[in-house]
PDB file of C-alpha atoms in Angstrom:
ATOM      1  CA  UNK A  19     -21.022  -6.317  -9.404  1.00 53.00           C
ATOM      2  CA  UNK A  20     -19.122  -2.883  -8.383  1.00 57.00           C
ATOM      3  CA  UNK A  21     -19.731   0.330 -11.099  1.00 58.00           C
ATOM      4  CA  UNK A  22     -16.302   0.307 -13.043  1.00 65.00           C
ATOM      5  CA  UNK A  23     -17.560   4.760 -13.414  1.00 78.00           C
ATOM      6  CA  UNK A  24     -14.571   5.685 -10.850  1.00 72.00           C
ATOM      7  CA  UNK A  25     -17.229   9.423 -10.574  1.00 75.00           C
ATOM      8  CA  UNK A  26     -19.403   6.968  -9.001  1.00 85.00           C
ATOM      9  CA  UNK A  27     -16.827   4.101  -7.275  1.00 93.00           C
ATOM     10  CA  UNK A  28     -15.296   7.568  -5.223  1.00 97.00           C
ATOM     11  CA  UNK A  29     -18.184   8.223  -3.214  1.00 96.00           C
ATOM     12  CA  UNK A  30     -17.794   9.165   0.760  1.00 97.00           C
ATOM     13  CA  UNK A  31     -19.792   6.466   2.876  1.00 97.00           C
ATOM     14  CA  UNK A  32     -19.924   9.903   5.397  1.00 97.00           C
ATOM     15  CA  UNK A  33     -18.434   6.947   7.786  1.00 98.00           C
ATOM     16  CA  UNK A  34     -18.114   8.836  10.769  1.00 98.00           C
ATOM     17  CA  UNK A  35     -14.138   8.781  10.837  1.00 98.00           C
ATOM     18  CA  UNK A  36     -11.640  11.008  10.032  1.00 97.00           C
ATOM     19  CA  UNK A  37      -7.884  11.822  10.361  1.00 97.00           C
ATOM     20  CA  UNK A  38      -7.603  12.349  14.483  1.00 97.00           C
ATOM     21  CA  UNK A  39      -9.364   7.972  13.665  1.00 98.00           C
ATOM     22  CA  UNK A  40      -7.052   5.827  15.471  1.00 98.00           C
ATOM     23  CA  UNK A  41      -5.886   1.803  13.995  1.00 98.00           C
ATOM     24  CA  UNK A  42      -7.278   0.505  16.703  1.00 97.00           C
ATOM     25  CA  UNK A  43     -10.737   2.948  17.010  1.00 98.00           C
ATOM     26  CA  UNK A  44     -10.951   1.919  12.911  1.00 98.00           C
ATOM     27  CA  UNK A  45     -11.215  -2.105  14.203  1.00 98.00           C
ATOM     28  CA  UNK A  46     -14.582  -0.696  15.112  1.00 97.00           C
ATOM     29  CA  UNK A  47     -15.111  -3.355  18.029  1.00 97.00           C
ATOM     30  CA  UNK A  48     -14.394  -6.429  14.836  1.00 97.00           C
ATOM     31  CA  UNK A  49     -13.552  -9.552  16.222  1.00 98.00           C
ATOM     32  CA  UNK A  50     -11.037 -11.353  14.052  1.00 98.00           C
ATOM     33  CA  UNK A  51      -9.891 -14.361  15.634  1.00 98.00           C
ATOM     34  CA  UNK A  52      -9.475 -17.434  13.557  1.00 98.00           C
ATOM     35  CA  UNK A  53      -8.666 -14.636  10.839  1.00 98.00           C
ATOM     36  CA  UNK A  54      -4.943 -14.630   8.986  1.00 98.00           C
ATOM     37  CA  UNK A  55      -3.426 -11.277   7.732  1.00 99.00           C
ATOM     38  CA  UNK A  56      -0.180 -10.568   6.382  1.00 99.00           C
ATOM     39  CA  UNK A  57       1.221  -7.210   6.733  1.00 98.00           C
ATOM     40  CA  UNK A  58       4.989  -6.399   4.332  1.00 98.00           C
ATOM     41  CA  UNK A  59       7.198  -3.525   6.545  1.00 96.00           C
ATOM     42  CA  UNK A  60       5.171  -4.839   9.413  1.00 97.00           C
ATOM     43  CA  UNK A  61       7.977  -3.923  11.894  1.00 96.00           C
ATOM     44  CA  UNK A  62       7.966  -0.496  11.867  1.00 94.00           C
ATOM     45  CA  UNK A  63       6.459   2.407  10.707  1.00 94.00           C
ATOM     46  CA  UNK A  64       2.227   2.350  10.218  1.00 96.00           C
ATOM     47  CA  UNK A  65       2.541  -1.297   9.008  1.00 97.00           C
ATOM     48  CA  UNK A  66       3.747  -2.181  12.199  1.00 97.00           C
ATOM     49  CA  UNK A  67       0.944   0.107  14.157  1.00 97.00           C
ATOM     50  CA  UNK A  68      -1.603  -2.038  11.863  1.00 98.00           C
ATOM     51  CA  UNK A  69      -0.530  -5.646  12.737  1.00 98.00           C
ATOM     52  CA  UNK A  70      -1.008  -4.614  16.225  1.00 98.00           C
ATOM     53  CA  UNK A  71      -4.258  -2.996  15.796  1.00 98.00           C
ATOM     54  CA  UNK A  72      -4.754  -6.653  13.506  1.00 98.00           C
ATOM     55  CA  UNK A  73      -3.290  -8.638  16.568  1.00 98.00           C
ATOM     56  CA  UNK A  74      -5.223  -7.113  19.599  1.00 98.00           C
ATOM     57  CA  UNK A  75      -8.706  -7.571  17.751  1.00 98.00           C
ATOM     58  CA  UNK A  76      -7.172 -11.838  17.447  1.00 98.00           C
ATOM     59  CA  UNK A  77      -5.980 -12.406  14.141  1.00 98.00           C
ATOM     60  CA  UNK A  78      -2.949 -14.515  13.417  1.00 98.00           C
ATOM     61  CA  UNK A  79      -0.393 -11.968  11.620  1.00 98.00           C
ATOM     62  CA  UNK A  80       2.511 -13.018   9.428  1.00 98.00           C
ATOM     63  CA  UNK A  81       4.897 -10.376   9.195  1.00 98.00           C
ATOM     64  CA  UNK A  82       7.590 -10.893   6.967  1.00 97.00           C
ATOM     65  CA  UNK A  83      10.577  -8.916   6.606  1.00 96.00           C
ATOM     66  CA  UNK A  84      14.592  -8.721   4.747  1.00 91.00           C
ATOM     67  CA  UNK A  85      16.125  -9.114   8.026  1.00 89.00           C
ATOM     68  CA  UNK A  86      13.405 -11.386  10.976  1.00 90.00           C
ATOM     69  CA  UNK A  87      16.273 -11.198  13.516  1.00 87.00           C
ATOM     70  CA  UNK A  88      15.792  -7.018  13.504  1.00 86.00           C
ATOM     71  CA  UNK A  89      12.291  -6.864  13.472  1.00 94.00           C
ATOM     72  CA  UNK A  90      12.164  -9.491  16.092  1.00 95.00           C
ATOM     73  CA  UNK A  91      12.741  -6.605  18.427  1.00 93.00           C
ATOM     74  CA  UNK A  92       9.912  -4.871  17.526  1.00 95.00           C
ATOM     75  CA  UNK A  93       7.093  -7.154  17.669  1.00 97.00           C
ATOM     76  CA  UNK A  94       7.753  -9.086  20.798  1.00 94.00           C
ATOM     77  CA  UNK A  95       5.293  -9.213  22.953  1.00 93.00           C
ATOM     78  CA  UNK A  96       3.048  -8.982  20.009  1.00 97.00           C
ATOM     79  CA  UNK A  97       0.348 -11.938  20.876  1.00 94.00           C
ATOM     80  CA  UNK A  98      -0.270 -13.895  17.826  1.00 96.00           C
ATOM     81  CA  UNK A  99       3.163 -12.624  15.039  1.00 98.00           C
ATOM     82  CA  UNK A 100       4.820 -15.052  13.553  1.00 97.00           C
ATOM     83  CA  UNK A 101       7.672 -13.450  11.589  1.00 97.00           C
ATOM     84  CA  UNK A 102       8.788 -14.441   8.079  1.00 97.00           C
ATOM     85  CA  UNK A 103      11.446 -13.857   4.991  1.00 97.00           C
ATOM     86  CA  UNK A 104      10.826 -11.772   2.018  1.00 97.00           C
ATOM     87  CA  UNK A 105      12.891  -9.269   0.263  1.00 97.00           C
ATOM     88  CA  UNK A 106      10.036  -7.862  -2.236  1.00 97.00           C
ATOM     89  CA  UNK A 107      12.685  -6.912  -4.946  1.00 96.00           C
ATOM     90  CA  UNK A 108      14.513 -10.356  -5.101  1.00 97.00           C
ATOM     91  CA  UNK A 109      11.207 -12.858  -6.886  1.00 97.00           C
ATOM     92  CA  UNK A 110      13.026 -15.893  -5.739  1.00 98.00           C
ATOM     93  CA  UNK A 111      12.472 -14.551  -2.110  1.00 98.00           C
ATOM     94  CA  UNK A 112       8.933 -13.696  -2.526  1.00 98.00           C
ATOM     95  CA  UNK A 113       8.033 -16.978  -4.109  1.00 98.00           C
ATOM     96  CA  UNK A 114      10.040 -18.814  -1.883  1.00 98.00           C
ATOM     97  CA  UNK A 115       8.091 -17.010   1.005  1.00 98.00           C
ATOM     98  CA  UNK A 116       4.148 -18.080  -0.748  1.00 98.00           C
ATOM     99  CA  UNK A 117       5.839 -21.998  -1.045  1.00 98.00           C
ATOM    100  CA  UNK A 118       6.543 -21.720   2.596  1.00 98.00           C
ATOM    101  CA  UNK A 119       2.514 -19.666   3.227  1.00 98.00           C
ATOM    102  CA  UNK A 120       0.755 -21.840   1.270  1.00 98.00           C
ATOM    103  CA  UNK A 121       2.175 -24.890   1.738  1.00 98.00           C
ATOM    104  CA  UNK A 122       1.037 -24.640   5.444  1.00 98.00           C
ATOM    105  CA  UNK A 123      -2.594 -24.720   3.771  1.00 98.00           C
ATOM    106  CA  UNK A 124      -3.608 -21.433   5.576  1.00 98.00           C
ATOM    107  CA  UNK A 125      -6.394 -19.789   3.688  1.00 98.00           C
ATOM    108  CA  UNK A 126      -4.786 -15.755   3.885  1.00 98.00           C
ATOM    109  CA  UNK A 127      -7.902 -13.232   4.769  1.00 98.00           C
ATOM    110  CA  UNK A 128      -6.107 -10.061   4.191  1.00 99.00           C
ATOM    111  CA  UNK A 129      -3.040  -9.113   2.462  1.00 99.00           C
ATOM    112  CA  UNK A 130      -1.729  -5.286   3.344  1.00 98.00           C
ATOM    113  CA  UNK A 131       1.227  -4.427   1.683  1.00 98.00           C
ATOM    114  CA  UNK A 132       2.475  -1.379   3.737  1.00 97.00           C
ATOM    115  CA  UNK A 133       6.300  -1.935   3.065  1.00 96.00           C
ATOM    116  CA  UNK A 134       7.597   0.829   0.689  1.00 95.00           C
ATOM    117  CA  UNK A 135      10.354   2.975   0.241  1.00 93.00           C
ATOM    118  CA  UNK A 136      10.150   6.835  -1.139  1.00 90.00           C
ATOM    119  CA  UNK A 137      12.362   9.665  -3.051  1.00 91.00           C
ATOM    120  CA  UNK A 138      15.596   6.786  -3.214  1.00 93.00           C
ATOM    121  CA  UNK A 139      18.113   8.172  -4.619  1.00 93.00           C
ATOM    122  CA  UNK A 140      19.215   6.183  -8.597  1.00 96.00           C
ATOM    123  CA  UNK A 141      18.845   2.066  -7.373  1.00 96.00           C
ATOM    124  CA  UNK A 142      17.576  -0.557  -9.541  1.00 97.00           C
ATOM    125  CA  UNK A 143      16.873  -4.727  -8.560  1.00 96.00           C
ATOM    126  CA  UNK A 144      19.257  -7.515 -10.337  1.00 94.00           C
ATOM    127  CA  UNK A 145      16.459  -7.663 -12.993  1.00 96.00           C
ATOM    128  CA  UNK A 146      17.204  -3.815 -13.965  1.00 97.00           C
ATOM    129  CA  UNK A 147      14.294  -2.242 -12.745  1.00 98.00           C
ATOM    130  CA  UNK A 148      13.613   1.137 -10.777  1.00 98.00           C
ATOM    131  CA  UNK A 149      14.346   0.165  -6.634  1.00 97.00           C
ATOM    132  CA  UNK A 150      10.806   2.262  -5.982  1.00 97.00           C
ATOM    133  CA  UNK A 151       8.924   0.627  -8.578  1.00 98.00           C
ATOM    134  CA  UNK A 152      10.005  -3.038  -7.866  1.00 98.00           C
ATOM    135  CA  UNK A 153       9.544  -2.357  -4.012  1.00 97.00           C
ATOM    136  CA  UNK A 154       6.232  -0.434  -4.258  1.00 98.00           C
ATOM    137  CA  UNK A 155       4.342  -2.093  -7.133  1.00 98.00           C
ATOM    138  CA  UNK A 156       5.839  -4.987  -8.609  1.00 98.00           C
ATOM    139  CA  UNK A 157       7.427  -7.199  -5.925  1.00 98.00           C
ATOM    140  CA  UNK A 158       3.391  -6.595  -4.303  1.00 98.00           C
ATOM    141  CA  UNK A 159       2.243  -7.756  -7.544  1.00 98.00           C
ATOM    142  CA  UNK A 160       4.461 -10.736  -7.366  1.00 98.00           C
ATOM    143  CA  UNK A 161       3.421 -11.654  -3.840  1.00 98.00           C
ATOM    144  CA  UNK A 162      -0.407 -11.125  -3.837  1.00 98.00           C
ATOM    145  CA  UNK A 163      -0.317 -13.386  -7.526  1.00 98.00           C
ATOM    146  CA  UNK A 164       1.103 -16.375  -5.621  1.00 98.00           C
ATOM    147  CA  UNK A 165      -1.366 -16.105  -2.424  1.00 98.00           C
ATOM    148  CA  UNK A 166      -3.656 -15.559  -4.671  1.00 98.00           C
ATOM    149  CA  UNK A 167      -5.003 -19.692  -4.354  1.00 98.00           C
ATOM    150  CA  UNK A 168      -4.556 -18.702  -0.587  1.00 98.00           C
ATOM    151  CA  UNK A 169      -7.021 -15.371  -1.143  1.00 98.00           C
ATOM    152  CA  UNK A 170      -9.700 -17.620  -2.679  1.00 98.00           C
ATOM    153  CA  UNK A 171      -9.340 -20.186  -0.057  1.00 98.00           C
ATOM    154  CA  UNK A 172     -10.652 -17.982   2.820  1.00 98.00           C
ATOM    155  CA  UNK A 173     -13.712 -17.300   1.313  1.00 95.00           C
ATOM    156  CA  UNK A 174     -14.345 -13.254   1.840  1.00 97.00           C
ATOM    157  CA  UNK A 175     -10.883 -12.183   1.947  1.00 98.00           C
ATOM    158  CA  UNK A 176      -9.223  -8.086   1.658  1.00 99.00           C
ATOM    159  CA  UNK A 177      -5.834  -6.696   0.069  1.00 99.00           C
ATOM    160  CA  UNK A 178      -5.173  -3.307   1.320  1.00 98.00           C
ATOM    161  CA  UNK A 179      -2.770  -1.460  -1.019  1.00 98.00           C
ATOM    162  CA  UNK A 180      -0.687   1.843   0.448  1.00 98.00           C
ATOM    163  CA  UNK A 181      -0.483   4.587  -1.887  1.00 98.00           C
ATOM    164  CA  UNK A 182      -0.803   8.618  -1.047  1.00 96.00           C
ATOM    165  CA  UNK A 183      -1.279  12.059  -2.122  1.00 95.00           C
ATOM    166  CA  UNK A 184       2.473  11.495  -3.572  1.00 95.00           C
ATOM    167  CA  UNK A 185       0.182  10.026  -6.673  1.00 98.00           C
ATOM    168  CA  UNK A 186      -0.077  14.364  -6.846  1.00 97.00           C
ATOM    169  CA  UNK A 187       2.798  14.672  -8.116  1.00 95.00           C
ATOM    170  CA  UNK A 188       2.917  12.475 -11.494  1.00 96.00           C
ATOM    171  CA  UNK A 189       1.138   9.954 -13.599  1.00 97.00           C
ATOM    172  CA  UNK A 190       2.350   7.132 -14.732  1.00 98.00           C
ATOM    173  CA  UNK A 191       5.121   6.081 -17.755  1.00 98.00           C
ATOM    174  CA  UNK A 192       4.295   3.246 -19.552  1.00 98.00           C
ATOM    175  CA  UNK A 193       6.834   3.826 -21.826  1.00 97.00           C
ATOM    176  CA  UNK A 194       9.880   4.197 -19.967  1.00 98.00           C
ATOM    177  CA  UNK A 195       8.216   2.523 -16.516  1.00 98.00           C
ATOM    178  CA  UNK A 196      12.099   2.555 -15.487  1.00 98.00           C
ATOM    179  CA  UNK A 197      13.766   5.806 -16.425  1.00 98.00           C
ATOM    180  CA  UNK A 198      15.837   3.888 -19.092  1.00 97.00           C
ATOM    181  CA  UNK A 199      15.328   6.849 -21.442  1.00 97.00           C
ATOM    182  CA  UNK A 200      14.507   9.667 -19.015  1.00 96.00           C
ATOM    183  CA  UNK A 201      16.624  11.228 -16.650  1.00 97.00           C
ATOM    184  CA  UNK A 202      15.649   9.921 -12.946  1.00 97.00           C
ATOM    185  CA  UNK A 203      13.295  12.132 -11.116  1.00 96.00           C
ATOM    186  CA  UNK A 204      13.323  10.858  -7.269  1.00 94.00           C
ATOM    187  CA  UNK A 205      10.000  12.024  -6.586  1.00 95.00           C
ATOM    188  CA  UNK A 206       8.405  11.618 -10.174  1.00 97.00           C
ATOM    189  CA  UNK A 207       9.443   7.545  -9.641  1.00 97.00           C
ATOM    190  CA  UNK A 208       7.976   8.180  -5.924  1.00 96.00           C
ATOM    191  CA  UNK A 209       4.681   9.010  -7.916  1.00 97.00           C
ATOM    192  CA  UNK A 210       4.913   6.859 -10.665  1.00 98.00           C
ATOM    193  CA  UNK A 211       4.691   3.607  -8.258  1.00 98.00           C
ATOM    194  CA  UNK A 212       2.043   5.802  -5.774  1.00 98.00           C
ATOM    195  CA  UNK A 213       0.121   6.028  -8.911  1.00 98.00           C
ATOM    196  CA  UNK A 214       0.335   1.633  -9.527  1.00 98.00           C
ATOM    197  CA  UNK A 215      -0.516   0.909  -5.843  1.00 98.00           C
ATOM    198  CA  UNK A 216      -3.991   2.579  -6.525  1.00 98.00           C
ATOM    199  CA  UNK A 217      -3.885   0.863 -10.155  1.00 98.00           C
ATOM    200  CA  UNK A 218      -3.725  -2.328  -8.698  1.00 98.00           C
ATOM    201  CA  UNK A 219      -6.093  -1.870  -6.364  1.00 98.00           C
ATOM    202  CA  UNK A 220      -8.451  -1.167  -9.514  1.00 98.00           C
ATOM    203  CA  UNK A 221      -7.151  -4.108 -11.499  1.00 98.00           C
ATOM    204  CA  UNK A 222      -7.130  -6.775  -8.962  1.00 98.00           C
ATOM    205  CA  UNK A 223     -10.818  -5.626  -7.570  1.00 98.00           C
ATOM    206  CA  UNK A 224     -11.837  -6.657 -10.806  1.00 97.00           C
ATOM    207  CA  UNK A 225     -10.523  -9.545 -11.182  1.00 97.00           C
ATOM    208  CA  UNK A 226     -11.568 -10.288  -7.253  1.00 98.00           C
ATOM    209  CA  UNK A 227     -14.790  -9.775  -6.472  1.00 97.00           C
ATOM    210  CA  UNK A 228     -16.484 -13.164  -8.004  1.00 97.00           C
ATOM    211  CA  UNK A 229     -13.783 -14.821  -6.515  1.00 97.00           C
ATOM    212  CA  UNK A 230     -15.079 -12.816  -2.264  1.00 98.00           C
ATOM    213  CA  UNK A 231     -11.480 -10.616  -2.920  1.00 98.00           C
ATOM    214  CA  UNK A 232     -11.330  -7.105  -2.432  1.00 98.00           C
ATOM    215  CA  UNK A 233      -8.794  -4.706  -2.771  1.00 98.00           C
ATOM    216  CA  UNK A 234      -8.140  -0.771  -1.969  1.00 98.00           C
ATOM    217  CA  UNK A 235      -5.666   1.948  -2.310  1.00 98.00           C
ATOM    218  CA  UNK A 236      -5.215   3.490   1.363  1.00 98.00           C
ATOM    219  CA  UNK A 237      -3.681   6.407   1.661  1.00 98.00           C
ATOM    220  CA  UNK A 238      -2.609   7.761   5.803  1.00 97.00           C
ATOM    221  CA  UNK A 239      -1.986  10.839   5.313  1.00 93.00           C
ATOM    222  CA  UNK A 240       1.527  11.915   5.471  1.00 87.00           C
ATOM    223  CA  UNK A 241       3.476  10.985   8.991  1.00 86.00           C
ATOM    224  CA  UNK A 242       7.334  11.367   9.861  1.00 72.00           C
ATOM    225  CA  UNK A 243       8.478   7.548  10.075  1.00 71.00           C
ATOM    226  CA  UNK A 244      11.534   5.851   8.580  1.00 71.00           C
ATOM    227  CA  UNK A 245      10.023   6.546   4.956  1.00 67.00           C
ATOM    228  CA  UNK A 246      11.421   9.801   5.876  1.00 64.00           C
ATOM    229  CA  UNK A 247      14.948   9.047   5.273  1.00 70.00           C
ATOM    230  CA  UNK A 248      15.383  10.047   2.445  1.00 63.00           C
ATOM    231  CA  UNK A 249      14.042  13.014   2.380  1.00 70.00           C
ATOM    232  CA  UNK A 250      16.181  16.316   2.479  1.00 73.00           C
ATOM    233  CA  UNK A 251      16.524  19.256   5.580  1.00 74.00           C
ATOM    234  CA  UNK A 252      14.708  21.574   3.588  1.00 79.00           C
ATOM    235  CA  UNK A 253      12.310  19.200   2.480  1.00 76.00           C
ATOM    236  CA  UNK A 254      11.617  18.239   6.070  1.00 73.00           C
ATOM    237  CA  UNK A 255      11.332  21.275   6.828  1.00 75.00           C
ATOM    238  CA  UNK A 256       8.636  23.294   3.606  1.00 78.00           C
ATOM    239  CA  UNK A 257       5.863  20.595   4.985  1.00 76.00           C
ATOM    240  CA  UNK A 258       7.260  21.848   9.017  1.00 75.00           C
ATOM    241  CA  UNK A 259       8.494  18.433  10.103  1.00 71.00           C
ATOM    242  CA  UNK A 260      12.307  19.447  11.348  1.00 72.00           C
ATOM    243  CA  UNK A 261      11.647  20.850  14.766  1.00 79.00           C
ATOM    244  CA  UNK A 262      14.989  23.766  16.441  1.00 79.00           C
ATOM    245  CA  UNK A 263      16.662  20.700  16.694  1.00 80.00           C
ATOM    246  CA  UNK A 264      17.248  18.828  14.010  1.00 78.00           C
ATOM    247  CA  UNK A 265      14.883  16.286  15.266  1.00 74.00           C
ATOM    248  CA  UNK A 266      12.486  14.662  12.076  1.00 73.00           C
ATOM    249  CA  UNK A 267       9.367  15.131  13.716  1.00 79.00           C
ATOM    250  CA  UNK A 268       5.869  16.598  12.520  1.00 77.00           C
ATOM    251  CA  UNK A 269       5.344  20.725  14.338  1.00 77.00           C
ATOM    252  CA  UNK A 270       2.052  20.929  13.736  1.00 81.00           C
ATOM    253  CA  UNK A 271      -1.664  17.904  13.114  1.00 87.00           C
ATOM    254  CA  UNK A 272      -4.496  18.331  10.819  1.00 87.00           C
ATOM    255  CA  UNK A 273      -6.374  16.409   8.141  1.00 91.00           C
ATOM    256  CA  UNK A 274      -3.495  15.877   6.358  1.00 91.00           C
ATOM    257  CA  UNK A 275      -0.981  15.039   9.045  1.00 88.00           C
ATOM    258  CA  UNK A 276      -1.323  12.399  11.350  1.00 94.00           C
ATOM    259  CA  UNK A 277      -0.058  10.308  14.607  1.00 94.00           C
ATOM    260  CA  UNK A 278       1.572   6.595  13.299  1.00 95.00           C
ATOM    261  CA  UNK A 279      -1.302   5.803  14.848  1.00 97.00           C
ATOM    262  CA  UNK A 280      -4.133   7.940  12.897  1.00 97.00           C
ATOM    263  CA  UNK A 281      -2.614   7.703  10.245  1.00 97.00           C
ATOM    264  CA  UNK A 282      -2.610   3.428  10.427  1.00 98.00           C
ATOM    265  CA  UNK A 283      -6.242   3.525  11.019  1.00 98.00           C
ATOM    266  CA  UNK A 284      -7.676   4.136   6.728  1.00 98.00           C
ATOM    267  CA  UNK A 285      -5.050   0.985   5.559  1.00 98.00           C
ATOM    268  CA  UNK A 286      -7.255  -1.471   9.458  1.00 98.00           C
ATOM    269  CA  UNK A 287     -10.244   0.117   7.984  1.00 98.00           C
ATOM    270  CA  UNK A 288     -10.298  -0.986   4.262  1.00 98.00           C
ATOM    271  CA  UNK A 289      -8.902  -4.592   5.438  1.00 98.00           C
ATOM    272  CA  UNK A 290     -12.014  -4.961   7.764  1.00 98.00           C
ATOM    273  CA  UNK A 291     -14.896  -2.869   8.177  1.00 98.00           C
ATOM    274  CA  UNK A 292     -18.773  -4.076   7.568  1.00 98.00           C
ATOM    275  CA  UNK A 293     -18.625  -0.002   5.798  1.00 98.00           C
ATOM    276  CA  UNK A 294     -16.753  -1.534   2.958  1.00 98.00           C
ATOM    277  CA  UNK A 295     -18.618  -4.557   2.444  1.00 98.00           C
ATOM    278  CA  UNK A 296     -20.095  -5.299  -0.984  1.00 97.00           C
ATOM    279  CA  UNK A 297     -17.431  -2.745  -2.208  1.00 97.00           C
ATOM    280  CA  UNK A 298     -13.772  -2.154  -4.022  1.00 98.00           C
ATOM    281  CA  UNK A 299     -11.155  -0.806  -6.615  1.00 98.00           C
ATOM    282  CA  UNK A 300     -11.876   2.814  -4.495  1.00 98.00           C
ATOM    283  CA  UNK A 301      -9.114   4.942  -3.441  1.00 98.00           C
ATOM    284  CA  UNK A 302      -9.599   5.783   0.707  1.00 98.00           C
ATOM    285  CA  UNK A 303      -8.350   8.342   3.095  1.00 98.00           C
ATOM    286  CA  UNK A 304      -9.353   9.451   6.243  1.00 98.00           C
ATOM    287  CA  UNK A 305     -11.722   6.311   7.423  1.00 98.00           C
ATOM    288  CA  UNK A 306     -13.330   6.930   4.056  1.00 98.00           C
ATOM    289  CA  UNK A 307     -14.020   6.616   0.047  1.00 98.00           C
ATOM    290  CA  UNK A 308     -12.535   9.385  -1.186  1.00 98.00           C
ATOM    291  CA  UNK A 309     -13.127  12.190  -3.964  1.00 98.00           C
ATOM    292  CA  UNK A 310     -11.929  12.822  -6.757  1.00 97.00           C
ATOM    293  CA  UNK A 311     -10.094  15.912  -7.369  1.00 97.00           C
ATOM    294  CA  UNK A 312      -7.794  17.652 -10.015  1.00 96.00           C
ATOM    295  CA  UNK A 313      -6.775  20.292  -7.294  1.00 94.00           C
ATOM    296  CA  UNK A 314      -2.651  18.992  -6.433  1.00 92.00           C
ATOM    297  CA  UNK A 315      -2.074  18.611  -2.386  1.00 91.00           C
ATOM    298  CA  UNK A 316      -5.803  17.950  -1.891  1.00 94.00           C
ATOM    299  CA  UNK A 317      -7.406  15.823  -0.476  1.00 96.00           C
ATOM    300  CA  UNK A 318      -8.922  12.743  -2.987  1.00 97.00           C
ATOM    301  CA  UNK A 319      -7.341  10.914  -5.551  1.00 98.00           C
ATOM    302  CA  UNK A 320      -6.702  12.216  -9.786  1.00 98.00           C
ATOM    303  CA  UNK A 321      -8.786  10.023 -11.781  1.00 97.00           C
ATOM    304  CA  UNK A 322      -5.372   8.759 -14.363  1.00 97.00           C
ATOM    305  CA  UNK A 323      -4.942   6.718 -10.204  1.00 98.00           C
ATOM    306  CA  UNK A 324      -8.642   4.578 -10.898  1.00 98.00           C
ATOM    307  CA  UNK A 325      -8.761   4.944 -13.873  1.00 96.00           C
ATOM    308  CA  UNK A 326      -9.568   1.432 -15.482  1.00 97.00           C
ATOM    309  CA  UNK A 327      -7.834   1.243 -18.700  1.00 97.00           C
ATOM    310  CA  UNK A 328      -4.716   2.454 -17.342  1.00 98.00           C
ATOM    311  CA  UNK A 329      -4.909   0.189 -14.457  1.00 98.00           C
ATOM    312  CA  UNK A 330      -5.522  -3.230 -17.039  1.00 98.00           C
ATOM    313  CA  UNK A 331      -1.885  -1.788 -18.588  1.00 98.00           C
ATOM    314  CA  UNK A 332      -0.636  -0.894 -15.957  1.00 98.00           C
ATOM    315  CA  UNK A 333      -1.481  -4.793 -15.082  1.00 98.00           C
ATOM    316  CA  UNK A 334      -0.212  -6.466 -18.680  1.00 98.00           C
ATOM    317  CA  UNK A 335       2.562  -4.428 -18.595  1.00 98.00           C
ATOM    318  CA  UNK A 336       3.344  -5.925 -14.446  1.00 98.00           C
ATOM    319  CA  UNK A 337       2.371  -9.467 -15.488  1.00 98.00           C
ATOM    320  CA  UNK A 338       5.140  -8.575 -18.893  1.00 98.00           C
ATOM    321  CA  UNK A 339       7.707  -7.348 -15.306  1.00 98.00           C
ATOM    322  CA  UNK A 340       7.814  -9.915 -13.178  1.00 98.00           C
ATOM    323  CA  UNK A 341       7.716 -12.594 -15.693  1.00 98.00           C
ATOM    324  CA  UNK A 342       4.399 -13.442 -13.286  1.00 97.00           C
ATOM    325  CA  UNK A 343       0.611 -14.290 -14.695  1.00 93.00           C
ATOM    326  CA  UNK A 344      -1.905 -13.448 -12.637  1.00 90.00           C
ATOM    327  CA  UNK A 345      -4.338 -16.074 -13.461  1.00 85.00           C
ATOM    328  CA  UNK A 346      -7.517 -15.766 -11.643  1.00 85.00           C
TER     329      UNK A 346
END
């Protein structure tokens, strides 16, 4: 059984991987022939790089997109990729996608929650839910719930929830998750959604372990992709991600600042590597389990993002907000 003490769980394995490891290197020679994966956001940025790596190892990869025609160009030429339609802020779209997948009778071995938005202006979905919470967490919660029969059918599956060091900017506000009583602050909303991504992995793994379904949260590092489209020029300069021509590009690389190929490595490592066999409910970065930390803007995960009590509280709230009971 998995140790439910965050201090014990969050113990690095000293895997030999690190910040310069690429997604394909994180495969470590694994043959994924016969495996089926779903990667949300799999047509751009980190998700696309994860799709390339999984497909190169023989997996069949389903990429759901809001507009599959637009995604087609990015995925053209990658073998074993199937395009589908999905809008994470639309509960009906999530249900329809899951129903189509389940109707095919295939097991689901890998589910990567890579799609996301960051630091957006105030926006809400049709239910009135704040957009970053709705997209980054609630949509993925509902997706995993609907796909649960296929995950169990795999006889060994992994769910990877893409979190972020941004969780350190703020915790989860259980009293006002949708900013109805407090002023909206876009980075607080992002931090809340990324905290939710990490807590989801804790609660999901607790439920999935006895069915052979393990869950992980992954921090990819800081990578300049379309996710940064709402960042201001001043914010980009603050992280050395704006060159003299005004182009959005990292000027230096280190343990946190990475290329897209390096950023996708921890996602892929969590999804397939044998070093994590028998483990789950952990927050990972740089191709390893992260340490607990309380210092801001440092490697590691805050205890509040892997806390079992808060994970259970979020699970209950997510079922209520989505109206989807996650029966395992």
